[in-house]
Amino acid sequence: MHLSRLKIENFRIFGSGSDALELDFGPGLTMLVGPNDGGKTAILDAIRFVVGTSARDWNRIAQDDFNVTAGVTATSLSIACRFEFEDPAEASLFFEYVTPQTAGPVLHLVLSATRHEGGRRSVVTDIRTGEDGTGPRPDGTVRALMAATYLRALRDAVEELSAGQASRFSQILHAHPRFAGQKDADFDPAAISGGNVPRPKTLVGIMRLAEHLIGENDAVEWTRDRLNDRYLERFSVAGDSFRGTVGIRAAELRDILEKLDLWIASVGGASTRLKRGLGSNNILYMASEMLLIGASGDDGLPLLLIEEPEAHLHPQLQLLVGDFLREQSVAAKAQNKDGKANAEEEAAPLQVVATTHSPVLASQVDLEQIVVVAAGRAYPLRTGMTALSAGDYRYLSKFLHATRANLFFARGVLIVEGDAENLLLPVLADLIGFPLNKRGVSTVNVGTVGLFRYSRIFQSPDGKDRIPVRAACVTDLDLPHDAAEAEKSARVISRKRNDGGPVKTFVSEFRTLEYVLAHGQYAELVHRAITLASAAKTLEGPVALDRRQRILNNAGAEFAKLMKAHDGDRHALAAAIFKPLQEKTASKVEVAQYFGELLVEENNVGRLGPALLRANLPKYLVEAIEYATWADQTPGDEPQQLPDAKM
């Protein structure tokens, strides 16, 4: 059994009509990614409000859960969940509530809520079955079978696993079928004979034995007798005496379980308890919850809702968490410590719906399992929902690593094909007044071959419902300056053939980035940067500050000679400046680094400025930055749907 569809109307960020949410889920793992306040948490909360949770969480609709559009608060909301059954026999558990369909029976749970101003019950909520929410209300047994496991964001794992009344760990153990027989008191003091004490097997029996042994302790026995004989006896009236006793207040199994802690054993042994970090305790907490879900068998809804599973974890552990969640979403035989199949338990396939802000974790998940949630809309990346081909999916499954997965969390993306652009574009964006970080823009270096494979993530097959992320692809013309105009035009058209929706390609005017810069108004700065990069390669290390100034002084004299030798011929000058890169006596990455530093220095002394830079930097770079950073919009007011980016 698994959640297959969710429909939300007028709940938080999700409105009604075209602004409502309708999202399909597969039976395995679904990872919700995207910027803050996009609706990821609202999706998880909507699900748990309908199905409930295995913990004693507050699962009620409140006044501020109703959508507000144009200053008007909705008076009603609805959340509808549809569940499908892998095994028809499982549907028999819900035979009064299922809806027959050609493909098999389905179960609908529909939560509706109305809001009233004032009064004791300002929000009235009802949960019913049936596709339109007019069927019978599910009874307590069904509600218990439908309960999901929910791990909130910023969870306090130490608190959840510590002993105490209604502790989460005690709830997990009490609900586990292994503890069903532990409430039997299999110890009787009368069975003690000749100093032989029978050893009980249940927790209640063990506690009763402990209570008996404590009662026989000399100090406890003396205290009890002293209390009764010297003090309480004085208050006895007509044979009605007060008698005190000393014991353990743990008559019920739940009382015993609430006294249990769970912690990570130290190297010195399980009894040595050391304070652990937040990440270690988070791992322990997730493992304990999985213990309960794994014990549920085939009955009920094996659903885990988890916010930010990466909380407090370093990248390597995040990778393992990603692997673990994927593995748990596939049915597998439980194994014992020897690696052999355990016939006693069989792990049911687990459905996981998780949110994350971690590029590391997002990069571990198959693209088919990712849903981008932004501005109150959801964009599944599974086959058929994007412009990606089957080959694109195979390619991205290999090369979508953490440094590139940050594109899922951006408002805009600069997709570049080299390290030089990756280093230089953020510097240029700062200098012209559109800083990438403040505008929520990521620079993603994907290499020449994969440039458009990544951009197609943001395109839909029909070109209508598009992720509200502007993707600017920055690429080189890769033709000499004297190539025929027809050849240049054909190359530009070829580079832009994949444009559409939010994707727009920006092509250099000439051969490469460095050549274009050398041809422009900052030719001397490019020459200085190449000279510094050549020196660094010769020295096989960074250039010291005192030597750097001497190199720059010499570079100024050399540039004057180049200007005189190629008077009026910008292409000849650019070719001469570019020569060390062509001959590979200077690194492109270091040229970009030094050029960026020199630009910043010139700007700091007042020789440049945003307007002058925008006028004199290569046009295609400026336009790419302005497009990706929504320069035509006020930050934070980007439209939810983008106009066509076709040129």
XYZ file of C-alpha atoms in Angstrom, residues 22-638:
617
model
C -1.848 17.917 -7.490
C 1.149 15.643 -7.158
C 1.665 11.962 -7.959
C 3.976 9.736 -5.919
C 5.724 6.491 -6.722
C 5.819 3.668 -4.178
C 9.486 4.242 -3.275
C 11.444 7.388 -2.503
C 10.336 10.935 -3.344
C 12.749 13.761 -2.530
C 11.291 17.264 -2.391
C 13.914 19.912 -3.151
C 13.859 23.628 -3.800
C 14.281 27.037 -2.159
C 12.850 28.012 1.219
C 9.144 28.848 1.488
C 8.377 27.000 -1.736
C 5.922 24.535 -0.161
C 7.992 21.469 0.747
C 7.040 21.425 4.440
C 3.421 22.191 3.569
C 3.298 19.001 1.462
C 4.601 16.867 4.324
C 2.270 18.523 6.829
C -0.716 18.052 4.537
C -0.037 14.314 4.318
C 0.390 13.860 8.062
C -2.746 15.891 8.836
C -4.709 13.359 6.769
C -3.094 10.080 7.847
C -1.921 10.978 11.356
C 1.388 9.886 12.825
C 2.644 7.102 15.038
C 3.905 9.646 17.582
C 1.772 11.862 19.772
C 2.105 14.866 17.508
C -0.260 17.791 17.171
C -2.032 17.105 13.874
C -4.800 19.697 13.732
C -5.583 22.381 11.210
C -5.167 25.883 12.639
C -6.353 29.311 11.502
C -3.014 30.157 9.900
C -3.113 26.997 7.756
C -5.704 28.584 5.452
C -4.385 30.103 2.235
C -4.191 33.865 1.914
C -4.375 35.280 -1.616
C -4.412 39.017 -2.313
C -5.056 39.659 1.365
C -8.136 37.410 1.504
C -8.056 34.345 3.760
C -9.855 31.256 2.482
C -12.777 29.999 4.558
C -12.313 26.347 3.605
C -9.536 23.983 2.591
C -9.218 20.390 1.503
C -6.465 17.792 1.371
C -7.112 14.587 -0.555
C -4.869 11.516 -0.483
C -5.263 8.505 -2.749
C -3.715 5.164 -1.803
C -3.115 2.158 -4.041
C -2.611 -1.467 -3.035
C 0.184 -3.653 -4.377
C -1.538 -6.713 -2.890
C -5.333 -6.966 -3.430
C -5.577 -8.959 -0.205
C -4.374 -5.908 1.705
C -7.382 -3.975 0.432
C -9.630 -6.334 2.408
C -8.511 -4.568 5.594
C -10.312 -1.485 4.274
C -13.190 -3.173 2.422
C -15.818 -0.776 3.797
C -13.933 2.269 2.540
C -12.204 1.383 -0.749
C -13.365 2.610 -4.145
C -13.412 -0.049 -6.906
C -11.553 0.868 -10.094
C -10.552 -0.988 -13.238
C -6.888 -1.158 -12.208
C -7.813 -2.290 -8.699
C -9.361 -0.852 -5.549
C -8.061 2.445 -4.165
C -8.566 4.173 -0.848
C -9.362 7.891 -0.722
C -8.972 9.940 2.442
C -10.208 13.512 2.193
C -9.702 16.105 4.899
C -11.929 19.165 4.743
C -11.769 22.103 7.097
C -13.810 25.273 7.476
C -12.774 28.422 9.273
C -15.041 30.502 11.485
C -14.354 33.837 13.089
C -14.458 33.613 16.893
C -16.236 30.950 18.889
C -14.842 27.930 20.730
C -14.292 25.914 17.580
C -12.892 28.389 15.104
C -11.757 25.550 12.790
C -13.952 22.520 12.118
C -12.217 19.532 10.505
C -13.632 16.337 9.050
C -11.967 13.325 7.423
C -13.991 11.065 5.173
C -13.403 8.419 2.539
C -14.514 8.349 -1.069
C -13.117 10.148 -4.088
C -15.256 13.220 -3.441
C -14.942 13.009 0.355
C -18.573 12.030 0.951
C -17.956 8.441 2.036
C -18.033 7.095 5.608
C -15.580 8.333 8.204
C -12.720 5.858 8.829
C -12.946 4.158 12.191
C -10.195 4.024 14.817
C -8.721 0.784 13.496
C -8.312 2.200 10.005
C -6.850 5.417 11.367
C -4.280 3.401 13.323
C -3.341 1.399 10.220
C -2.874 4.599 8.217
C -0.554 6.351 10.689
C 2.750 7.456 9.163
C 6.101 7.967 10.839
C 7.099 11.615 10.878
C 10.488 13.116 11.686
C 10.288 16.877 11.954
C 13.023 19.301 10.982
C 15.457 20.386 13.713
C 14.378 17.366 15.754
C 15.911 16.965 19.195
C 17.130 13.397 18.927
C 18.559 13.361 22.457
C 15.227 14.416 23.950
C 13.249 11.942 21.835
C 15.438 9.018 22.891
C 15.712 9.930 26.585
C 13.668 8.313 29.320
C 10.547 10.113 30.453
C 6.789 10.141 30.347
C 5.478 9.502 26.806
C 9.035 9.510 25.424
C 9.247 8.669 21.733
C 11.524 5.714 22.426
C 8.962 4.222 24.839
C 6.256 4.686 22.177
C 8.395 2.894 19.595
C 9.023 -0.054 21.892
C 5.427 -0.248 23.133
C 4.145 -0.399 19.538
C 6.676 -3.017 18.442
C 5.128 -6.525 18.223
C 8.159 -7.978 20.011
C 7.014 -6.229 23.189
C 3.423 -7.501 23.066
C 4.137 -10.325 25.542
C 6.390 -8.272 27.810
C 3.470 -7.077 29.972
C 2.956 -10.514 31.517
C 4.193 -10.715 35.125
C 6.005 -14.062 34.962
C 7.524 -13.764 38.455
C 5.915 -14.973 41.672
C 7.752 -14.449 45.004
C 6.091 -17.621 46.273
C 8.082 -19.596 43.705
C 11.344 -18.839 45.531
C 12.526 -21.896 47.420
C 15.823 -22.898 48.940
C 17.473 -19.673 47.817
C 16.724 -20.429 44.160
C 15.193 -17.443 42.390
C 13.441 -18.178 39.080
C 14.579 -15.889 36.299
C 11.649 -14.145 34.581
C 11.653 -13.554 30.811
C 9.299 -10.604 30.476
C 10.107 -6.988 31.314
C 7.263 -6.747 33.836
C 8.442 -9.987 35.459
C 12.041 -8.710 35.618
C 10.837 -5.504 37.255
C 8.757 -7.453 39.775
C 11.843 -9.493 40.649
C 13.867 -6.290 41.019
C 11.153 -4.876 43.254
C 11.267 -8.039 45.391
C 15.068 -7.954 45.700
C 15.046 -4.251 46.534
C 12.498 -4.950 49.240
C 14.918 -7.453 50.816
C 17.792 -4.968 50.838
C 18.996 -4.274 54.418
C 18.843 -0.489 54.096
C 15.435 -0.518 52.442
C 14.085 -3.055 54.966
C 15.378 -1.008 57.942
C 13.874 2.207 56.497
C 10.506 0.561 55.948
C 10.362 -0.969 59.429
C 11.555 2.243 61.127
C 8.931 4.266 59.232
C 6.137 1.879 60.213
C 7.069 1.013 63.817
C 8.229 4.393 65.103
C 6.083 6.851 63.169
C 3.097 5.441 61.285
C 2.103 3.155 64.178
C 1.376 6.243 66.271
C -1.430 7.182 63.867
C -3.208 3.818 64.063
C -6.795 3.991 65.332
C -8.770 0.970 66.548
C -6.641 -1.492 64.680
C -6.811 0.489 61.445
C -3.080 0.902 61.005
C -1.017 2.785 58.419
C 1.697 0.657 56.870
C 4.180 1.977 54.307
C 6.164 -0.022 51.801
C 9.084 0.705 49.491
C 9.215 -0.518 45.910
C 9.545 0.377 42.230
C 6.690 2.283 40.698
C 6.611 0.343 37.436
C 3.611 -1.903 37.538
C 2.738 -1.496 33.857
C 4.855 -2.154 30.766
C 4.571 1.470 29.608
C 5.976 2.638 32.976
C 8.987 0.393 32.459
C 9.571 1.462 28.859
C 9.452 5.130 29.875
C 12.466 4.484 32.093
C 14.595 3.265 29.158
C 17.140 5.442 27.357
C 18.808 4.727 24.032
C 22.354 5.873 23.370
C 25.372 5.000 21.261
C 27.726 2.645 23.036
C 31.250 3.900 23.564
C 34.397 1.985 22.740
C 34.765 1.251 26.442
C 31.499 -0.654 26.555
C 27.769 -0.137 26.473
C 27.605 0.881 30.134
C 30.006 3.781 29.584
C 27.855 6.645 28.361
C 29.519 9.594 26.649
C 27.858 12.717 25.315
C 27.551 12.422 21.541
C 27.166 15.077 18.854
C 23.884 16.056 17.215
C 24.664 14.125 14.034
C 25.336 10.799 15.770
C 22.149 11.087 17.796
C 20.181 11.975 14.671
C 21.388 8.763 13.012
C 20.407 6.769 16.114
C 16.965 8.359 16.192
C 16.285 7.605 12.515
C 17.417 4.008 13.054
C 15.041 3.573 15.993
C 12.104 4.844 13.942
C 13.010 2.450 11.138
C 12.939 -0.347 13.710
C 9.233 0.276 14.306
C 8.332 0.738 10.638
C 10.143 -2.461 9.721
C 8.119 -4.355 12.302
C 4.766 -3.284 10.896
C 4.818 -6.096 8.339
C 2.288 -5.942 5.520
C -0.487 -4.368 7.595
C -0.984 -0.653 7.335
C 0.825 2.161 5.595
C 4.650 1.890 5.623
C 5.191 5.608 5.082
C 8.071 7.718 6.385
C 7.778 11.504 6.232
C 11.090 13.117 7.053
C 12.232 16.727 6.928
C 15.893 17.346 6.239
C 17.396 13.913 6.947
C 20.784 15.595 6.523
C 20.327 17.564 9.761
C 23.636 17.834 11.669
C 25.381 15.308 9.373
C 28.692 15.787 7.587
C 28.724 15.106 3.802
C 29.977 11.519 4.020
C 27.170 10.562 6.395
C 24.680 12.366 4.163
C 25.778 10.105 1.306
C 25.140 7.055 3.480
C 21.723 8.387 4.492
C 20.845 8.780 0.802
C 21.909 5.190 0.125
C 19.960 3.987 3.162
C 16.705 5.707 2.185
C 16.916 4.297 -1.331
C 17.554 0.806 0.001
C 14.650 0.999 2.446
C 12.266 1.897 -0.361
C 12.843 -1.517 -1.957
C 11.416 -4.717 -0.454
C 14.126 -6.924 0.990
C 14.461 -9.871 3.310
C 15.641 -8.874 6.750
C 19.055 -10.359 7.496
C 20.630 -11.476 10.703
C 24.115 -10.606 11.822
C 25.556 -13.487 9.787
C 24.105 -12.032 6.604
C 21.591 -14.851 6.194
C 17.921 -14.263 5.407
C 15.842 -14.061 8.560
C 12.636 -16.030 8.088
C 11.038 -14.392 11.124
C 10.945 -10.908 9.629
C 10.512 -9.580 6.142
C 11.075 -5.886 5.522
C 8.140 -4.388 3.649
C 8.879 -1.868 0.907
C 8.942 1.529 2.563
C 7.580 4.669 0.956
C 9.678 7.714 1.852
C 8.707 11.329 1.245
C 11.539 13.609 2.346
C 12.578 17.229 2.022
C 16.159 18.395 1.756
C 18.297 21.489 1.309
C 21.425 19.401 0.812
C 22.999 19.246 -2.670
C 24.964 16.243 -1.398
C 21.800 14.306 -0.599
C 19.982 15.494 -3.732
C 22.864 14.263 -5.878
C 22.448 10.758 -4.418
C 18.819 10.468 -5.471
C 17.747 9.319 -8.920
C 16.474 12.208 -11.009
C 13.227 10.265 -11.433
C 12.642 10.531 -7.674
C 13.161 14.297 -7.371
C 10.364 16.863 -7.234
C 11.358 20.532 -7.368
C 8.982 22.575 -5.203
C 9.097 26.329 -5.770
C 6.664 29.232 -5.392
C 3.772 26.967 -4.457
C 4.127 24.606 -7.407
C 5.631 21.149 -7.767
C 7.689 19.998 -10.747
C 8.446 16.258 -10.869
C 11.596 15.402 -12.805
C 10.520 11.884 -13.746
C 10.388 10.710 -17.351
C 7.743 12.479 -19.369
C 7.659 15.543 -17.109
C 10.833 17.191 -18.446
C 12.485 17.697 -21.829
C 15.233 15.233 -20.844
C 15.742 12.250 -23.123
C 16.461 8.721 -21.956
C 20.130 9.347 -22.738
C 20.060 12.526 -20.645
C 18.758 10.602 -17.640
C 21.527 8.024 -18.002
C 24.156 10.755 -18.349
C 22.915 12.775 -15.380
C 22.685 9.695 -13.168
C 26.472 9.449 -13.509
C 27.505 13.081 -13.490
C 24.963 14.918 -11.315
C 27.212 15.187 -8.273
C 26.898 17.507 -5.294
C 28.606 20.524 -6.863
C 26.028 20.486 -9.649
C 22.959 19.474 -7.639
C 22.844 22.970 -6.140
C 20.874 23.957 -9.261
C 17.795 22.403 -7.569
C 17.855 25.085 -4.880
C 18.473 28.207 -6.984
C 16.260 30.954 -8.392
C 18.590 31.226 -11.354
C 21.425 29.146 -12.793
C 24.473 30.085 -14.839
C 25.445 26.868 -16.610
C 29.016 27.158 -17.856
C 31.363 24.825 -19.662
C 34.662 25.539 -17.951
C 36.445 26.423 -14.731
C 37.382 29.884 -16.039
C 33.746 30.960 -16.410
C 32.907 29.276 -13.113
C 35.491 31.458 -11.346
C 34.997 34.704 -13.240
C 31.225 35.088 -13.596
C 30.513 35.491 -9.844
C 33.165 38.256 -9.719
C 31.684 40.042 -12.736
C 28.169 39.731 -11.306
C 29.276 41.413 -8.070
C 30.999 44.229 -9.928
C 28.064 45.072 -12.219
C 25.632 45.154 -9.296
C 23.901 41.762 -9.478
C 25.625 39.585 -6.831
C 24.768 35.935 -7.378
C 24.431 34.950 -3.719
C 21.975 37.725 -2.893
C 19.971 36.907 -6.007
C 19.866 33.179 -5.252
C 21.826 32.207 -8.356
C 24.137 29.204 -8.665
C 26.997 28.770 -11.115
C 27.212 25.201 -12.368
C 30.247 24.014 -14.300
C 29.152 21.001 -16.342
C 31.691 20.805 -19.167
C 31.059 21.209 -22.875
C 29.348 17.866 -23.518
C 26.795 18.117 -20.727
C 25.833 21.791 -21.061
C 22.362 21.289 -22.498
C 21.666 18.007 -20.730
C 21.462 19.963 -17.495
C 19.429 22.843 -18.913
C 16.692 20.474 -20.118
C 15.901 19.704 -16.469
C 14.105 23.063 -16.399
C 12.055 22.453 -19.534
C 8.776 20.567 -19.842
C 7.726 18.517 -22.883
C 4.767 20.777 -23.687
C 6.545 24.017 -22.759
C 3.722 25.076 -20.415
C 4.307 24.231 -16.769
C 7.914 25.223 -16.201
C 10.099 25.415 -13.121
C 10.448 29.129 -12.192
C 14.240 29.063 -12.491
C 16.064 30.988 -15.200
C 18.813 28.889 -16.767
C 21.460 30.863 -18.660
C 23.810 28.649 -20.677
C 27.149 30.349 -21.384
C 29.142 28.842 -24.235
C 31.955 29.650 -26.660
C 31.573 30.168 -30.394
C 34.689 28.033 -30.984
C 35.389 29.583 -34.392
C 38.264 31.861 -35.498
C 37.415 35.528 -35.926
C 37.876 35.371 -39.683
C 35.420 32.515 -40.186
C 32.671 33.190 -42.716
C 29.653 35.036 -41.370
C 27.387 32.253 -42.606
C 29.411 29.721 -40.623
C 29.224 31.923 -37.498
C 25.463 32.329 -37.831
C 24.995 28.602 -38.267
C 27.119 27.943 -35.185
C 25.072 30.395 -33.069
C 21.813 28.812 -34.245
C 23.205 25.382 -33.399
C 24.233 26.522 -29.915
C 20.748 27.939 -29.275
C 18.709 25.112 -30.744
C 17.732 23.852 -27.272
C 16.471 27.233 -26.046
C 12.917 27.535 -24.827
C 10.960 28.069 -21.645
C 13.338 29.290 -18.937
C 16.466 28.217 -20.851
C 18.423 30.787 -22.840
C 21.882 30.405 -24.382
C 24.484 33.160 -24.584
C 27.275 32.647 -27.134
C 30.619 34.429 -27.244
C 31.246 36.727 -30.197
C 34.587 35.134 -30.977
C 36.540 31.975 -30.264
C 36.658 31.717 -26.450
C 36.092 33.761 -23.301
C 39.741 34.819 -23.029
C 39.946 35.837 -26.683
C 36.784 37.944 -26.392
C 38.160 39.686 -23.291
C 41.500 40.311 -25.025
C 39.655 41.819 -27.992
C 37.673 44.230 -25.790
C 38.246 47.292 -23.648
C 40.076 45.348 -20.950
C 42.772 43.925 -23.223
C 45.548 45.296 -21.027
C 44.096 43.716 -17.881
C 43.808 40.389 -19.725
C 47.441 40.713 -20.818
C 48.500 41.361 -17.217
C 46.485 38.368 -16.005
C 48.032 36.075 -18.635
C 51.503 37.346 -17.747
C 50.912 36.575 -14.053
C 49.499 33.140 -14.916
C 52.534 32.369 -17.111
C 54.870 33.352 -14.274
C 52.925 31.188 -11.813
C 53.253 28.198 -14.128
C 56.987 28.795 -14.513
C 57.435 29.141 -10.753
C 55.119 26.165 -10.133
C 53.459 28.128 -7.367
C 51.875 31.450 -6.408
C 53.606 34.686 -7.261
C 54.879 36.618 -4.217
C 53.562 40.166 -3.767
C 56.892 41.924 -4.398
C 57.522 39.867 -7.527
C 53.916 40.363 -8.644
C 54.404 44.129 -8.851
C 57.582 43.770 -10.891
C 55.807 41.408 -13.279
C 52.932 43.860 -13.680
C 55.357 46.726 -14.372
C 57.069 44.681 -17.071
C 53.687 43.630 -18.452
C 52.743 47.283 -18.901
C 55.842 47.912 -21.036
C 55.222 44.728 -23.058
C 51.612 45.705 -23.698
C 52.707 49.109 -24.999
C 54.967 47.334 -27.519
C 52.070 45.057 -28.589
C 49.800 48.045 -29.086
C 52.421 49.726 -31.277
C 53.085 46.547 -33.267
C 49.396 45.904 -33.956
C 48.194 49.473 -34.192
C 44.478 49.515 -34.998
C 44.163 45.739 -35.517
C 42.187 44.482 -32.519
C 42.184 40.884 -33.712
C 45.952 40.831 -34.189
C 46.364 42.316 -30.699
C 43.933 39.773 -29.196
C 45.766 36.911 -30.926
C 49.101 38.088 -29.526
C 47.690 38.394 -26.013
C 45.970 34.997 -26.322
C 49.123 33.209 -27.587
C 50.378 31.884 -24.176
C 47.007 30.191 -23.656
C 47.114 28.678 -27.120
C 50.608 27.385 -26.449
C 49.522 26.224 -22.967
C 52.228 28.195 -21.155
C 49.511 29.688 -18.953
C 46.502 28.113 -17.219
C 43.003 29.341 -18.140
C 41.882 28.933 -14.537
C 44.710 31.101 -13.215
C 44.106 33.688 -15.935
C 40.478 33.947 -14.800
C 41.580 34.207 -11.174
C 44.114 36.982 -11.859
C 41.810 38.853 -14.227
C 39.096 38.872 -11.570
C 41.558 40.145 -8.958
C 42.783 42.917 -11.259
C 39.224 43.996 -12.067
C 38.388 44.208 -8.350
C 41.548 46.247 -7.704
C 40.697 48.654 -10.517
C 37.157 48.972 -9.204
C 38.344 49.612 -5.637
C 40.469 52.576 -6.671
C 37.544 54.108 -8.538
C 38.628 53.486 -12.122
C 35.618 51.317 -12.890
C 31.999 51.039 -11.727
C 28.860 49.025 -12.557
C 27.767 51.201 -15.468
C 31.219 51.344 -17.077
C 31.730 47.608 -16.625
C 28.367 46.756 -18.144
C 29.235 48.915 -21.135
C 32.714 47.485 -21.698
C 32.533 43.836 -20.632
C 31.595 41.251 -23.312
C 27.914 41.711 -24.039
C 27.039 38.009 -23.882
C 28.425 37.707 -20.339
C 26.553 40.762 -19.072
C 23.300 39.576 -20.675
C 23.717 36.078 -19.219
C 24.237 37.473 -15.718
C 21.305 39.870 -16.018
C 19.016 37.107 -17.266
C 19.953 34.562 -14.570
C 19.721 37.150 -11.775
C 16.291 38.405 -12.866
C 17.781 41.876 -13.358
C 14.481 43.007 -14.876
C 12.670 42.077 -11.645
C 12.795 43.235 -8.039
C 14.535 40.500 -5.979
C 11.890 38.276 -4.391
C 9.165 39.295 -6.877
C 10.046 36.857 -9.635
